[in-house]
PDB file of C-alpha atoms in Angstrom:
ATOM      1  CA  UNK A   1     105.276 -51.752 -46.030  1.00  0.00           C
ATOM      2  CA  UNK A   2     105.159 -48.488 -44.187  1.00  0.00           C
ATOM      3  CA  UNK A   3     101.863 -47.390 -45.752  1.00  0.00           C
ATOM      4  CA  UNK A   4     100.003 -50.521 -44.687  1.00  0.00           C
ATOM      5  CA  UNK A   5     101.348 -50.186 -41.154  1.00  0.00           C
ATOM      6  CA  UNK A   6     100.269 -46.524 -40.975  1.00  0.00           C
ATOM      7  CA  UNK A   7      96.854 -47.489 -42.368  1.00  0.00           C
ATOM      8  CA  UNK A   8      96.483 -50.114 -39.642  1.00  0.00           C
ATOM      9  CA  UNK A   9      97.159 -47.466 -36.982  1.00  0.00           C
ATOM     10  CA  UNK A  10      94.540 -45.139 -38.517  1.00  0.00           C
ATOM     11  CA  UNK A  11      91.962 -47.907 -39.032  1.00  0.00           C
ATOM     12  CA  UNK A  12      89.701 -46.575 -36.294  1.00  0.00           C
ATOM     13  CA  UNK A  13      89.607 -43.045 -37.673  1.00  0.00           C
ATOM     14  CA  UNK A  14      87.043 -41.936 -40.248  1.00  0.00           C
ATOM     15  CA  UNK A  15      88.369 -42.085 -43.780  1.00  0.00           C
ATOM     16  CA  UNK A  16      87.345 -38.976 -45.675  1.00  0.00           C
ATOM     17  CA  UNK A  17      87.463 -39.618 -49.399  1.00  0.00           C
ATOM     18  CA  UNK A  18      88.401 -36.409 -51.171  1.00  0.00           C
ATOM     19  CA  UNK A  19      87.923 -37.323 -54.837  1.00  0.00           C
ATOM     20  CA  UNK A  20      89.538 -34.179 -56.228  1.00  0.00           C
ATOM     21  CA  UNK A  21      92.634 -34.496 -54.038  1.00  0.00           C
ATOM     22  CA  UNK A  22      93.125 -38.191 -54.775  1.00  0.00           C
ATOM     23  CA  UNK A  23      92.592 -37.563 -58.507  1.00  0.00           C
ATOM     24  CA  UNK A  24      95.379 -34.968 -58.466  1.00  0.00           C
ATOM     25  CA  UNK A  25      97.692 -37.327 -56.597  1.00  0.00           C
ATOM     26  CA  UNK A  26      96.972 -40.178 -59.014  1.00  0.00           C
ATOM     27  CA  UNK A  27      97.711 -37.858 -61.952  1.00  0.00           C
ATOM     28  CA  UNK A  28     101.088 -37.026 -60.387  1.00  0.00           C
ATOM     29  CA  UNK A  29     101.786 -40.737 -59.832  1.00  0.00           C
ATOM     30  CA  UNK A  30     100.988 -41.454 -63.502  1.00  0.00           C
ATOM     31  CA  UNK A  31     103.442 -38.744 -64.568  1.00  0.00           C
ATOM     32  CA  UNK A  32     106.167 -40.297 -62.386  1.00  0.00           C
ATOM     33  CA  UNK A  33     105.429 -43.949 -63.241  1.00  0.00           C
ATOM     34  CA  UNK A  34     107.452 -43.970 -66.522  1.00  0.00           C
ATOM     35  CA  UNK A  35     110.564 -43.161 -64.476  1.00  0.00           C
ATOM     36  CA  UNK A  36     110.423 -46.763 -63.276  1.00  0.00           C
ATOM     37  CA  UNK A  37     110.117 -48.606 -66.593  1.00  0.00           C
ATOM     38  CA  UNK A  38     108.549 -51.901 -65.691  1.00  0.00           C
ATOM     39  CA  UNK A  39     105.672 -53.647 -67.456  1.00  0.00           C
ATOM     40  CA  UNK A  40     102.278 -53.226 -65.826  1.00  0.00           C
ATOM     41  CA  UNK A  41     101.663 -55.709 -63.023  1.00  0.00           C
ATOM     42  CA  UNK A  42      98.475 -55.110 -61.066  1.00  0.00           C
ATOM     43  CA  UNK A  43      99.972 -55.983 -57.670  1.00  0.00           C
ATOM     44  CA  UNK A  44     103.179 -54.004 -58.168  1.00  0.00           C
ATOM     45  CA  UNK A  45     101.370 -50.941 -59.510  1.00  0.00           C
ATOM     46  CA  UNK A  46      98.664 -51.081 -56.827  1.00  0.00           C
ATOM     47  CA  UNK A  47     101.219 -51.345 -54.015  1.00  0.00           C
ATOM     48  CA  UNK A  48     103.363 -48.582 -55.513  1.00  0.00           C
ATOM     49  CA  UNK A  49     100.347 -46.270 -55.792  1.00  0.00           C
ATOM     50  CA  UNK A  50      99.236 -47.241 -52.274  1.00  0.00           C
ATOM     51  CA  UNK A  51     102.630 -46.268 -50.845  1.00  0.00           C
ATOM     52  CA  UNK A  52     102.601 -43.028 -52.839  1.00  0.00           C
ATOM     53  CA  UNK A  53      99.135 -42.093 -51.547  1.00  0.00           C
ATOM     54  CA  UNK A  54     100.067 -43.108 -47.992  1.00  0.00           C
ATOM     55  CA  UNK A  55     102.772 -40.450 -48.131  1.00  0.00           C
ATOM     56  CA  UNK A  56      99.906 -37.943 -48.392  1.00  0.00           C
ATOM     57  CA  UNK A  57      97.836 -39.618 -45.636  1.00  0.00           C
ATOM     58  CA  UNK A  58      95.465 -41.244 -48.130  1.00  0.00           C
ATOM     59  CA  UNK A  59      94.815 -44.892 -47.312  1.00  0.00           C
ATOM     60  CA  UNK A  60      92.601 -46.628 -49.878  1.00  0.00           C
ATOM     61  CA  UNK A  61      91.833 -50.340 -49.737  1.00  0.00           C
ATOM     62  CA  UNK A  62      93.732 -52.919 -51.750  1.00  0.00           C
ATOM     63  CA  UNK A  63      91.124 -55.244 -53.252  1.00  0.00           C
ATOM     64  CA  UNK A  64      91.846 -58.717 -54.634  1.00  0.00           C
ATOM     65  CA  UNK A  65      89.346 -60.341 -56.954  1.00  0.00           C
ATOM     66  CA  UNK A  66      89.051 -63.555 -58.951  1.00  0.00           C
ATOM     67  CA  UNK A  67      87.200 -65.020 -61.911  1.00  0.00           C
ATOM     68  CA  UNK A  68      86.528 -68.743 -61.582  1.00  0.00           C
ATOM     69  CA  UNK A  69      86.421 -70.055 -65.160  1.00  0.00           C
ATOM     70  CA  UNK A  70      88.970 -69.667 -66.574  1.00  0.00           C
ATOM     71  CA  UNK A  71      90.758 -68.717 -63.371  1.00  0.00           C
ATOM     72  CA  UNK A  72      92.098 -65.169 -63.238  1.00  0.00           C
ATOM     73  CA  UNK A  73      93.161 -62.979 -60.343  1.00  0.00           C
ATOM     74  CA  UNK A  74      93.520 -59.217 -60.247  1.00  0.00           C
ATOM     75  CA  UNK A  75      93.958 -56.439 -57.699  1.00  0.00           C
ATOM     76  CA  UNK A  76      93.238 -52.714 -57.579  1.00  0.00           C
ATOM     77  CA  UNK A  77      92.898 -49.808 -55.170  1.00  0.00           C
ATOM     78  CA  UNK A  78      89.499 -48.643 -54.039  1.00  0.00           C
ATOM     79  CA  UNK A  79      88.205 -45.808 -51.847  1.00  0.00           C
ATOM     80  CA  UNK A  80      84.628 -46.505 -50.886  1.00  0.00           C
ATOM     81  CA  UNK A  81      83.012 -47.588 -54.144  1.00  0.00           C
ATOM     82  CA  UNK A  82      85.462 -45.635 -56.326  1.00  0.00           C
ATOM     83  CA  UNK A  83      88.086 -47.698 -58.147  1.00  0.00           C
ATOM     84  CA  UNK A  84      91.287 -45.648 -58.236  1.00  0.00           C
ATOM     85  CA  UNK A  85      93.719 -47.357 -60.588  1.00  0.00           C
ATOM     86  CA  UNK A  86      91.590 -49.367 -62.991  1.00  0.00           C
ATOM     87  CA  UNK A  87      88.250 -49.070 -64.732  1.00  0.00           C
ATOM     88  CA  UNK A  88      84.898 -50.329 -63.483  1.00  0.00           C
ATOM     89  CA  UNK A  89      84.307 -52.441 -66.574  1.00  0.00           C
ATOM     90  CA  UNK A  90      87.427 -54.490 -65.920  1.00  0.00           C
ATOM     91  CA  UNK A  91      87.131 -54.769 -62.130  1.00  0.00           C
ATOM     92  CA  UNK A  92      83.426 -55.587 -62.422  1.00  0.00           C
ATOM     93  CA  UNK A  93      84.336 -58.953 -63.969  1.00  0.00           C
ATOM     94  CA  UNK A  94      86.095 -60.022 -60.774  1.00  0.00           C
ATOM     95  CA  UNK A  95      84.522 -61.251 -57.564  1.00  0.00           C
ATOM     96  CA  UNK A  96      86.255 -59.501 -54.639  1.00  0.00           C
ATOM     97  CA  UNK A  97      87.665 -62.009 -52.161  1.00  0.00           C
ATOM     98  CA  UNK A  98      89.908 -59.838 -49.968  1.00  0.00           C
ATOM     99  CA  UNK A  99      89.977 -56.198 -49.007  1.00  0.00           C
ATOM    100  CA  UNK A 100      93.064 -54.999 -47.121  1.00  0.00           C
TER     101      UNK A 100
END
């Protein structure tokens, strides 16, 4: 994925989280998302949004989390402590195990 590769190259630079800018970009992504009619899948939607944001030089983290009993896995995008494509109530149930 081009966005992950570009993020790796910029890993040493300071990531400035501009909440207003990223909020506008996410709103645009949500308007465009119905053009690709596919049921919601957390990994697919997170990677698609990541690539979209990477096109605007925004590189959030992809976070994977799990619940042990009963086992569940989930992923979402996060910039600092801000969850970008899910809500805190849902992601708060998961224990983060990997941050890319």
